[in-house]
Short mmCIF file of C-alpha atoms (C1' of nucleotides) in Angstrom, two decimals:
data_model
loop_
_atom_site.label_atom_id
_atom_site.label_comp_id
_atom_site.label_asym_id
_atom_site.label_seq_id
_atom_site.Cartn_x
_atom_site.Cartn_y
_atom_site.Cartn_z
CA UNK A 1 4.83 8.06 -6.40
CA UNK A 2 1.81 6.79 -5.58
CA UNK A 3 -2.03 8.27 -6.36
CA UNK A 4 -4.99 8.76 -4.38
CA UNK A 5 -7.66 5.60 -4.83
CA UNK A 6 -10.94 6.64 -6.00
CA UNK A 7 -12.59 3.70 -4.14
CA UNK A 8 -11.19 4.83 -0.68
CA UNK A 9 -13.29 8.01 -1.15
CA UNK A 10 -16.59 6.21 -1.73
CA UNK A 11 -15.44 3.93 1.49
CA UNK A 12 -15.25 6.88 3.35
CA UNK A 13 -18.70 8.63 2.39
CA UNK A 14 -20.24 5.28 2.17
CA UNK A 15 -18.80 4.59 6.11
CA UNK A 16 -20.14 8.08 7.06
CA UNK A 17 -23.87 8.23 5.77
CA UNK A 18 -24.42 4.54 7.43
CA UNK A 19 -22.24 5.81 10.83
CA UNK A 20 -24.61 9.14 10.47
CA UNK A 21 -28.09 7.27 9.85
CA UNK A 22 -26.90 4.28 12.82
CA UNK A 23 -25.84 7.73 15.50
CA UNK A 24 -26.95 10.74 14.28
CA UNK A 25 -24.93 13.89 13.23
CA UNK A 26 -23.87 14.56 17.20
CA UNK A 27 -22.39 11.37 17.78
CA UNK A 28 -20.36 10.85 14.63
CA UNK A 29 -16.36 10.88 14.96
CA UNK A 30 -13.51 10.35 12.70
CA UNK A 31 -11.94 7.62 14.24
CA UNK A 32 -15.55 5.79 13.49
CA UNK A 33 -15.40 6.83 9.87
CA UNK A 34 -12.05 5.38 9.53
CA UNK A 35 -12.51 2.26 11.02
CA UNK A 36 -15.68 1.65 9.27
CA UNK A 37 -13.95 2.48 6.18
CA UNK A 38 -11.52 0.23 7.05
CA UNK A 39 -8.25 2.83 6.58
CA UNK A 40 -6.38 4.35 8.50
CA UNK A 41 -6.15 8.08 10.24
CA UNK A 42 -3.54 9.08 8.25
CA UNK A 43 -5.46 7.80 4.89
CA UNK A 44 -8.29 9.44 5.83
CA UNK A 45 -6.49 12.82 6.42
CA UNK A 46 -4.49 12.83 3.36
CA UNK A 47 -7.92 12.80 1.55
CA UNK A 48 -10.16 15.92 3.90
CA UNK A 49 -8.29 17.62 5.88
CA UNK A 50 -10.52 18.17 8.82
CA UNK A 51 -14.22 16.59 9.69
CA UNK A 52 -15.57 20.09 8.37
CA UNK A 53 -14.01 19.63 5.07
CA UNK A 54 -15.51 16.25 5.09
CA UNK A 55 -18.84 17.50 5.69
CA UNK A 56 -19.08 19.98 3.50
CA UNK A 57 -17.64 18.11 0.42
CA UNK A 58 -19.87 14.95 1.03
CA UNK A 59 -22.77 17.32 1.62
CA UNK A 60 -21.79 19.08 -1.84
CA UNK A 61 -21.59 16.09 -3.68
CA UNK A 62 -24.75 14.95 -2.51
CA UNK A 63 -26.85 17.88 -2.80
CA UNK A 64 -25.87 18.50 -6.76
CA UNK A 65 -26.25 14.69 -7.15
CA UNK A 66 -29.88 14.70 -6.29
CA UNK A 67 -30.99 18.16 -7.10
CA UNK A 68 -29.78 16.75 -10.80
CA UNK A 69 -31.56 13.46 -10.37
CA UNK A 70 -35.04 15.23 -9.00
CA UNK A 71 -35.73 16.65 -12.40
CA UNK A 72 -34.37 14.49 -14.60
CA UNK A 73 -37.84 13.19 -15.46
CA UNK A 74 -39.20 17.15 -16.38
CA UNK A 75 -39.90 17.03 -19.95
CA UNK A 76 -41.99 20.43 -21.60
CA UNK A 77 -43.38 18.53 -24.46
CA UNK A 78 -45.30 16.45 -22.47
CA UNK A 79 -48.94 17.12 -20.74
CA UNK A 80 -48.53 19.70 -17.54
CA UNK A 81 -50.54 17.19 -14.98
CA UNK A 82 -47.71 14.43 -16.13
CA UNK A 83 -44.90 16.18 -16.05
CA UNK A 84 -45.85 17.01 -12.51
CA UNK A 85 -47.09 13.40 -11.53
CA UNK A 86 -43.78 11.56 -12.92
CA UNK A 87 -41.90 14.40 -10.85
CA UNK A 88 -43.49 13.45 -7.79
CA UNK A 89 -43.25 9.64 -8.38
CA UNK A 90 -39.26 10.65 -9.02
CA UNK A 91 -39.13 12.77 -6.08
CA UNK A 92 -40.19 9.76 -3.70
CA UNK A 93 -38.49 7.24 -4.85
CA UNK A 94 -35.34 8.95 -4.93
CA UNK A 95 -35.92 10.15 -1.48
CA UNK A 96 -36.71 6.63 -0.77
CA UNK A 97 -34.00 4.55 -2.28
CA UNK A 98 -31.21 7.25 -0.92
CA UNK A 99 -32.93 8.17 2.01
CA UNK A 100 -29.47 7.60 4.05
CA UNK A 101 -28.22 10.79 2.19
CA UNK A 102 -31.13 12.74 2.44
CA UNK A 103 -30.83 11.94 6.22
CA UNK A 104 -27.41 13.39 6.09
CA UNK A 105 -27.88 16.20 4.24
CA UNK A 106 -30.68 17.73 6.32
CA UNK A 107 -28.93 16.86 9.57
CA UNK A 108 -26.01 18.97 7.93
CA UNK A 109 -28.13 21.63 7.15
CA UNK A 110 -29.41 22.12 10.50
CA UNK A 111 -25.50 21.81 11.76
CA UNK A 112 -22.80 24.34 12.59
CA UNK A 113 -20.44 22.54 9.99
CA UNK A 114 -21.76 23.82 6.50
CA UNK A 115 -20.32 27.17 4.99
CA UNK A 116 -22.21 29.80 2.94
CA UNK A 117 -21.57 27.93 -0.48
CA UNK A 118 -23.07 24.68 0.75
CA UNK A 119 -25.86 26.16 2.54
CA UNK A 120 -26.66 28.01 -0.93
CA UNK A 121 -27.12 24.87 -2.72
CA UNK A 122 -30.20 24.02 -0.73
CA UNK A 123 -31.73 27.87 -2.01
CA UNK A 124 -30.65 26.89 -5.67
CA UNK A 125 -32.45 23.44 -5.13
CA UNK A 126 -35.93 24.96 -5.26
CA UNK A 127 -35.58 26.95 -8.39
CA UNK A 128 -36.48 23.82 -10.62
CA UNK A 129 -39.92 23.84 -8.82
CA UNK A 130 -40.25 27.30 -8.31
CA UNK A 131 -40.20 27.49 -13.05
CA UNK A 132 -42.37 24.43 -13.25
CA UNK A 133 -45.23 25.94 -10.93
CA UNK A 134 -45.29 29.37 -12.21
CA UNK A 135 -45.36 27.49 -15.81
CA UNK A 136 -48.91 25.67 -13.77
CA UNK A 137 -50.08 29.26 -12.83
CA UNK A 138 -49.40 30.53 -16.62
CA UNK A 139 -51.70 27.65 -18.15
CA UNK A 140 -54.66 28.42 -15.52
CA UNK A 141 -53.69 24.81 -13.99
CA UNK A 142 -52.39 25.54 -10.88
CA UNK A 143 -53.90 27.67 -7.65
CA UNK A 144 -52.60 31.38 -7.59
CA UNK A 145 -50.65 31.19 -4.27
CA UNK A 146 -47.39 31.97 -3.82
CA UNK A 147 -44.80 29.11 -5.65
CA UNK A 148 -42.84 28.92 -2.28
CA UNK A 149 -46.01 27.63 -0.39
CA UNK A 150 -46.98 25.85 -3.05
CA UNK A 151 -43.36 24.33 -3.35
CA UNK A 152 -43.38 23.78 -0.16
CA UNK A 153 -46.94 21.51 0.53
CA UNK A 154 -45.59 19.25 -2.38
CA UNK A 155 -42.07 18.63 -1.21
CA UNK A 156 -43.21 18.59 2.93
CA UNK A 157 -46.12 16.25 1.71
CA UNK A 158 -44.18 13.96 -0.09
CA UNK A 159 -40.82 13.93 2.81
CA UNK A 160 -42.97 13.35 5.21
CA UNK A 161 -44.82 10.25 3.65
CA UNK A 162 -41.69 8.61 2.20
CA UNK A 163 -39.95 9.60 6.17
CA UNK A 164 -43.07 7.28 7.50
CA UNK A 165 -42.46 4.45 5.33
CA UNK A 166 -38.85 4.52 6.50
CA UNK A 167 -39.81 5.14 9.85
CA UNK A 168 -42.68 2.24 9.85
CA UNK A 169 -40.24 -0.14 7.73
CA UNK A 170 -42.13 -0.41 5.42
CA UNK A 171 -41.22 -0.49 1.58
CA UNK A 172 -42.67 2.26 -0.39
CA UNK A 173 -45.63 0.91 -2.19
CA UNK A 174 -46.71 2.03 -5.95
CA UNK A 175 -50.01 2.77 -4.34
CA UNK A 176 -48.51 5.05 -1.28
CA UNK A 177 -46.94 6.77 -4.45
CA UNK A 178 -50.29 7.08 -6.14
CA UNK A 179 -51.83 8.48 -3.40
CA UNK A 180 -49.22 10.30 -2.34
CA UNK A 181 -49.76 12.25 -6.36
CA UNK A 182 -53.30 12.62 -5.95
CA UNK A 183 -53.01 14.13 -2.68
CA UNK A 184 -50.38 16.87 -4.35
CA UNK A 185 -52.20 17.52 -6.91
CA UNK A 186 -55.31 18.21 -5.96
CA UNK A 187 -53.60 20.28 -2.90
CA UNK A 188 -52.25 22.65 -5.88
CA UNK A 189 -54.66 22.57 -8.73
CA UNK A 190 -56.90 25.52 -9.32
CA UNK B 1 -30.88 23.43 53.42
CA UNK B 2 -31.89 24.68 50.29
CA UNK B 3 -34.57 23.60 47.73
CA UNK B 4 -33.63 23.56 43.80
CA UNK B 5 -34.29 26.96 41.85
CA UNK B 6 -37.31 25.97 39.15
CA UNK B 7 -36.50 29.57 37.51
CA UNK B 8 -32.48 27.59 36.97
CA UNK B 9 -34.06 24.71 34.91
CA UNK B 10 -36.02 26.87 33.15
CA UNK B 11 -32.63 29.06 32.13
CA UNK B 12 -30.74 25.72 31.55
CA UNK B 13 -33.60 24.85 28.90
CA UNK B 14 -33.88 28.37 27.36
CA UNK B 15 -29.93 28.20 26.90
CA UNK B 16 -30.13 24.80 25.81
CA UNK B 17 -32.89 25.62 22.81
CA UNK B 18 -31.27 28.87 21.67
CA UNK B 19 -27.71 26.80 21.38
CA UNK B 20 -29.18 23.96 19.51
CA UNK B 21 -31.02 26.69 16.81
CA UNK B 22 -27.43 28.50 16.65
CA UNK B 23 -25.02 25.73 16.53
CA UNK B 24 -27.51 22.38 16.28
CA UNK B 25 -26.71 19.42 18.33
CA UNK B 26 -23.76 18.10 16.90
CA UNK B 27 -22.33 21.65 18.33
CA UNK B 28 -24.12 21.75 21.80
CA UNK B 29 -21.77 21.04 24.74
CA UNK B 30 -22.59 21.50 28.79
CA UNK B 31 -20.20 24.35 29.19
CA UNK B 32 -21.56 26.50 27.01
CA UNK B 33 -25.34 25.63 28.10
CA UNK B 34 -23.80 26.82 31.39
CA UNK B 35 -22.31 29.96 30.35
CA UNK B 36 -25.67 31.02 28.52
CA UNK B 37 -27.70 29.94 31.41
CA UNK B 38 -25.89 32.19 34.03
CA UNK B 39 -24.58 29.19 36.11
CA UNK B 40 -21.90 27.05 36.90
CA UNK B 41 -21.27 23.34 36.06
CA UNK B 42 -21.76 22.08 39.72
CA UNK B 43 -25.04 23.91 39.75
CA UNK B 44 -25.75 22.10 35.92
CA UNK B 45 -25.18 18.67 37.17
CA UNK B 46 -27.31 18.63 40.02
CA UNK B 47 -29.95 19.58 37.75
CA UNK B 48 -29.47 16.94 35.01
CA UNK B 49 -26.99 14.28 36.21
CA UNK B 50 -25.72 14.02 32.56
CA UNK B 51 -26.06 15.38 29.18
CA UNK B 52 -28.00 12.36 28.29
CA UNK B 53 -30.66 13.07 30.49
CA UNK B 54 -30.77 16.22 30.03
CA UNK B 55 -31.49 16.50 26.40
CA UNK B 56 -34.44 13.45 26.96
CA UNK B 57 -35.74 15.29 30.25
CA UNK B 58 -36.06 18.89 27.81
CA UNK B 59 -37.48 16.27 24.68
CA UNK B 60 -40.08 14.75 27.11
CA UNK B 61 -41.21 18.23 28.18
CA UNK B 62 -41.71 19.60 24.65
CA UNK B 63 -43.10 16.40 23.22
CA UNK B 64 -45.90 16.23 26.10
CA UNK B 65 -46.79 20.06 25.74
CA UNK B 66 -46.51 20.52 21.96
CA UNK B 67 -48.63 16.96 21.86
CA UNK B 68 -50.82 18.84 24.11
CA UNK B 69 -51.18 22.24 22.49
CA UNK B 70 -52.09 20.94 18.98
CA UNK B 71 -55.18 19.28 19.66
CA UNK B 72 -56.11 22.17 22.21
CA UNK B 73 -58.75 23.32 19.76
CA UNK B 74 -60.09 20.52 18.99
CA UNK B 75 -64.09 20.13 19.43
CA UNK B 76 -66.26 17.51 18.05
CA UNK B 77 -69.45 19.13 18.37
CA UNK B 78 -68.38 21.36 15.32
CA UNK B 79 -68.60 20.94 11.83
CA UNK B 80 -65.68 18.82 10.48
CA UNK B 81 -63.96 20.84 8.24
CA UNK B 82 -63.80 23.87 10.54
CA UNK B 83 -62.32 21.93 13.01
CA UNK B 84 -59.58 20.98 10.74
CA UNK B 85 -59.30 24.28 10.12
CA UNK B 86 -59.01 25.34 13.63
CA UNK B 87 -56.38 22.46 13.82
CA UNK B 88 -54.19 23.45 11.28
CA UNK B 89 -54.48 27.26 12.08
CA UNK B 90 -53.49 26.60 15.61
CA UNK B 91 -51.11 23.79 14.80
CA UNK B 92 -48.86 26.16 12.29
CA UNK B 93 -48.87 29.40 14.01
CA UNK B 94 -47.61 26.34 17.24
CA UNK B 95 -44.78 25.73 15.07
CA UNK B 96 -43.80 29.20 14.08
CA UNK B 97 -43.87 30.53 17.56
CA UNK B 98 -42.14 27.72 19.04
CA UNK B 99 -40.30 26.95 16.40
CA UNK B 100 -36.56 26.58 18.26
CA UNK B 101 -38.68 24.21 20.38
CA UNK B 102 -39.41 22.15 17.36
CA UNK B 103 -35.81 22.15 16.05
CA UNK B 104 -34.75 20.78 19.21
CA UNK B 105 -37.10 17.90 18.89
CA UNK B 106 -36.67 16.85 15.54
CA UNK B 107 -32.81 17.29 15.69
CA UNK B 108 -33.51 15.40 18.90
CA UNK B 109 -35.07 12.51 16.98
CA UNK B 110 -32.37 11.65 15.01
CA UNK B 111 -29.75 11.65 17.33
CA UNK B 112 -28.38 8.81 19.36
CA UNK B 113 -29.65 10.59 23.18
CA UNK B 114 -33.31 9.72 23.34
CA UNK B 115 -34.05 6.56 24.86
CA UNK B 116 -37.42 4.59 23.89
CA UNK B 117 -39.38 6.08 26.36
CA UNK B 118 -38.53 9.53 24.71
CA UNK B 119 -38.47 8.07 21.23
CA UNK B 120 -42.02 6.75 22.18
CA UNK B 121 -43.66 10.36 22.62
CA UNK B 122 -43.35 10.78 18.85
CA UNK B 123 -45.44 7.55 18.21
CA UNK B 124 -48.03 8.63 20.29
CA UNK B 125 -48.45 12.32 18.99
CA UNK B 126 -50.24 11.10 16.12
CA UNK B 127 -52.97 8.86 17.96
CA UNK B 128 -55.36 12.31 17.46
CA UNK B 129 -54.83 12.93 14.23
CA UNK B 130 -55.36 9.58 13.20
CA UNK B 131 -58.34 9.54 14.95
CA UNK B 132 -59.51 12.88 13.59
CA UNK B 133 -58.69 11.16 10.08
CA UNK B 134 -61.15 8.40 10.36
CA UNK B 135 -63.56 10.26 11.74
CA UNK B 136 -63.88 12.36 8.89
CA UNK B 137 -63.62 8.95 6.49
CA UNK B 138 -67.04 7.80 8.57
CA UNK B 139 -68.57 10.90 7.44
CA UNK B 140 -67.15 10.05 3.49
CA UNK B 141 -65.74 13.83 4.18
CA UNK B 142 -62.22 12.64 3.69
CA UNK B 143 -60.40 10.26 0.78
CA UNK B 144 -60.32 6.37 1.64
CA UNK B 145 -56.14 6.49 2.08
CA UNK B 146 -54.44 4.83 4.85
CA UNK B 147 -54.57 7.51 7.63
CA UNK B 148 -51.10 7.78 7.84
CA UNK B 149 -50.66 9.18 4.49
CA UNK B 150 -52.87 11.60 5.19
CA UNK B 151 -51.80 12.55 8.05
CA UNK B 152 -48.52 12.62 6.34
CA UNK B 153 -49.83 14.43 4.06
CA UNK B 154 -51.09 17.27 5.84
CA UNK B 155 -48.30 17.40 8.74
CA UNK B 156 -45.43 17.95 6.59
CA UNK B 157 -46.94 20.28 4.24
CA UNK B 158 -47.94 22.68 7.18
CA UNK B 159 -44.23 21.82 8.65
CA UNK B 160 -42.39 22.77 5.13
CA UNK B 161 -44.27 26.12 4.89
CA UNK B 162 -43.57 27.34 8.32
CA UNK B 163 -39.56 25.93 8.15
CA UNK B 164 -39.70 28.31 5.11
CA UNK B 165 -41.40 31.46 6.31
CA UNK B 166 -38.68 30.91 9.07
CA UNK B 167 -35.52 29.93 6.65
CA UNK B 168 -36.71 33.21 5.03
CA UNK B 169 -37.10 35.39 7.79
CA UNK B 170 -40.69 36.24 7.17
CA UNK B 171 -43.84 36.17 9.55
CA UNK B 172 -46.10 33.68 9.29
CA UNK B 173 -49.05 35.69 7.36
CA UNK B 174 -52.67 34.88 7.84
CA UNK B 175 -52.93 34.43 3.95
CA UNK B 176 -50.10 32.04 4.31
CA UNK B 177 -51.91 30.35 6.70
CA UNK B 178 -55.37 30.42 4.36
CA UNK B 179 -53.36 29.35 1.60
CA UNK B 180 -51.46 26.64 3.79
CA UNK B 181 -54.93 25.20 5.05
CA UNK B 182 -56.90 25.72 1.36
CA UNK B 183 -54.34 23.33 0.27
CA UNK B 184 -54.34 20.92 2.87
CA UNK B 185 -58.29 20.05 2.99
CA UNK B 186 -58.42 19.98 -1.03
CA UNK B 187 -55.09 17.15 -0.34
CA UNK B 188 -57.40 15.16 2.11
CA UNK B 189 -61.55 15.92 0.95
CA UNK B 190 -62.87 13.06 -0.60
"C1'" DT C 1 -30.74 31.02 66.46
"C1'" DT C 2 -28.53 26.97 65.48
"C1'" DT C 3 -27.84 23.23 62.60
"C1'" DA C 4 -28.00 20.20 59.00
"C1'" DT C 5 -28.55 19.82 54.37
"C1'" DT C 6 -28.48 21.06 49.77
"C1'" DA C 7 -27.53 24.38 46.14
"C1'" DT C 8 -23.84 26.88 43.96
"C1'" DG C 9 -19.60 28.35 41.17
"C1'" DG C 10 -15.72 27.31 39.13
"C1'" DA C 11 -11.45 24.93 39.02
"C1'" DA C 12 -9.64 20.30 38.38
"C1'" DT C 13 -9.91 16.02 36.17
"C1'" DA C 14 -11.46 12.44 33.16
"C1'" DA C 15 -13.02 11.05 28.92
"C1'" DT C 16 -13.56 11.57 24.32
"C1'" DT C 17 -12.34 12.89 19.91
"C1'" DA C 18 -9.82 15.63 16.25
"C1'" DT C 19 -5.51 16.02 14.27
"C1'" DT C 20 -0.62 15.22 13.58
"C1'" DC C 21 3.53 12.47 13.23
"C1'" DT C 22 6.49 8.73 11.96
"C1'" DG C 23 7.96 4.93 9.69
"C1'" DT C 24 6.69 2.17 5.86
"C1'" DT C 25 4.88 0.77 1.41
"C1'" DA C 26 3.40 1.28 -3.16
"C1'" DT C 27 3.99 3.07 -7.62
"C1'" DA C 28 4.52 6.66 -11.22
"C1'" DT C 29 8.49 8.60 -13.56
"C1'" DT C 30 13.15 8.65 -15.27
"C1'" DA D 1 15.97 -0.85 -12.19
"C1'" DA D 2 16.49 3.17 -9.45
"C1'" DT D 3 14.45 6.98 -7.37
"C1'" DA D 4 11.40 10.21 -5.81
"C1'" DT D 5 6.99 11.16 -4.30
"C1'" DA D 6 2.82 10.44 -2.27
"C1'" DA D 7 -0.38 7.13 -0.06
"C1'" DC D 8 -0.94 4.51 3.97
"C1'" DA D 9 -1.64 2.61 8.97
"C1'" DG D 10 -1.97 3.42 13.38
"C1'" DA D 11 0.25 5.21 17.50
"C1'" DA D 12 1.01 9.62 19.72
"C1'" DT D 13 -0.58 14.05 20.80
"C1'" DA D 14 -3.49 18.03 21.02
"C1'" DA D 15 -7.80 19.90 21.62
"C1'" DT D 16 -12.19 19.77 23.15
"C1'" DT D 17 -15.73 18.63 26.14
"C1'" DA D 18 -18.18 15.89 29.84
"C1'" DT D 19 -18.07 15.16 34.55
"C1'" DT D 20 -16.48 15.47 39.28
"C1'" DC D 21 -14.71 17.74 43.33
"C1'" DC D 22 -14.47 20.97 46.81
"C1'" DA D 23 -14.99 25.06 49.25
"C1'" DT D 24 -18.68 28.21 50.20
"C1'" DA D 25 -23.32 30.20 50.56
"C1'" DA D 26 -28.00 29.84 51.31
"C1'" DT D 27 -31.99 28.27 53.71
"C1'" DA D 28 -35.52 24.92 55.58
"C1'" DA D 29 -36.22 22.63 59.86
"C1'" DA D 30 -35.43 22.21 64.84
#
DNA sequence: TTTATTATGGAATAATTATTCTGTTATATT
DNA sequence: AATATAACAGAATAATTATTCCATAATAAA
């Protein structure tokens, strides 16, 4: 017999984030994904078997990837202003450097294609944040508002900066990233 | 003869908005904006001669009143920070009451429909923030960052706490909105 | 009131796109 | 080495969806 090939997966994921980032969510089709992928229908049925499935498990795969990789940086020992600014810094340039997936995952999001168990990754997503403020609010560092505004000026704030540079073409400069951290902090600090 | 029904485009666009929030755009399609609308296809194409144009013509609309609407408050003969204020107020409770409006634009955005002309619209909605953002520099009220960050800054902060208050099914609270604009003038004030 | 013109609904068709099918090829297992 | 099993390509088909067509109804203009 004959096993599946790891590396026709990543073609196929690979072909769909660049198809979805060149066309948008609406105008992406399978027979696109294959060709780009270079394999045929049949391949790329014996490995999802519908666009749905496809959806869901890149959207899966991506959304644990970087939820992981957003707070990899979070260390208690060290200084509570830090710990937040080398979050941040993380934040951006992961959202810069994969910003194809981040483009597909919130188009997904917003789709008709995701079930109930993907859609509850993005919930379980903000419960990293969600600790690390209230840990702000229990040293007297951070404002008394609710964490899910707070949460939510820090990640909108620094989305929407990295989404400009993007936009703009522009790389993402260690300054934009500096300012981008003062900005956030000072938007959440008692 | 007969003269075109304005009370039919405004049904087509009402249909159109509340499929696009249910199903997004990957999942909108003409006969069921028809069905929702109360009309037939014939009656649908003389009204938009394609899908194409129909999605730009509703994006153009949108983009020139929502443009519009946020900087309705606006009054330079008040004191700066209260006119941010103002702007911020008006320009989240905007996107909370409209928000299926503003799902169909930025789902809009990053799709393949909207030709430059359309795409153009969302350049232009930031000339008067920009210009609200320098102004404030001149008066050393506001940090010495590249506008756009700021504006960045403070646009998808407000934008991430209404998309949650909505994700959540909550109203948009006037503390929320206190909280939401606290947090955005510390971000910016020099 | 008559007429010409355009809107209207919905069925028919065209176009696109998802999925399946078939023959073939590669390769684990014996 | 032989065999069985599953991957593979791409053509064929099914399903969906955009668009057109046509018969009819409405109404502005004469």
């Amino acid at each position: 017999m004959k096993l599946k090939d790891p590396d026709k997966i990543k073609a196929i994921h690979a072909a769909t984030l660049q198809l979805v980032s060149e066309v948008g969510l609406a105008g992406l089709n399978m027979n696109a994904i294959g060709k780009k992928a270079g394999i045929g229908m049949g391949t790329l049925y014996v490995y999802f078997k519908s666009k749905e499935e496809l959806i869901n498990a890149l959207y899966r795969e991506l959304k644990l990837k970087h939820t992981s990789l957003i707070y990899h940086t979070v260390d208690m020992s060290l200084p509570y202003k830090l710990n937040m600014q080398l979050l941040v810094e993380n934040y951006m340039k992961n959202r810069f450097k994969y910003f194809q997936e981040h483009l597909f995952i919130e188009q997904s999001v917003l789709s008709h294609f995701l079930d109930s168990t993907s859609l509850q990754l993005e919930v379980d997503a903000y419960a990293g944040i969600y600790a690390l403020l209230k840990e702000g609010q229990r040293q007297l560092l951070v404002k008394d508002f609710p964490v899910e505004i707070l949460a939510a000026q820090m990640v909108g704030g620094a989305n929407e900066i990295v989404a400009d540079a993007i936009r703009k073409n522009k790389k993402l400069s260690s300054n934009s990233i500096q300012y981008a951290f003062e900005m956030c902090w000072d938007s959440i600090q008692r």
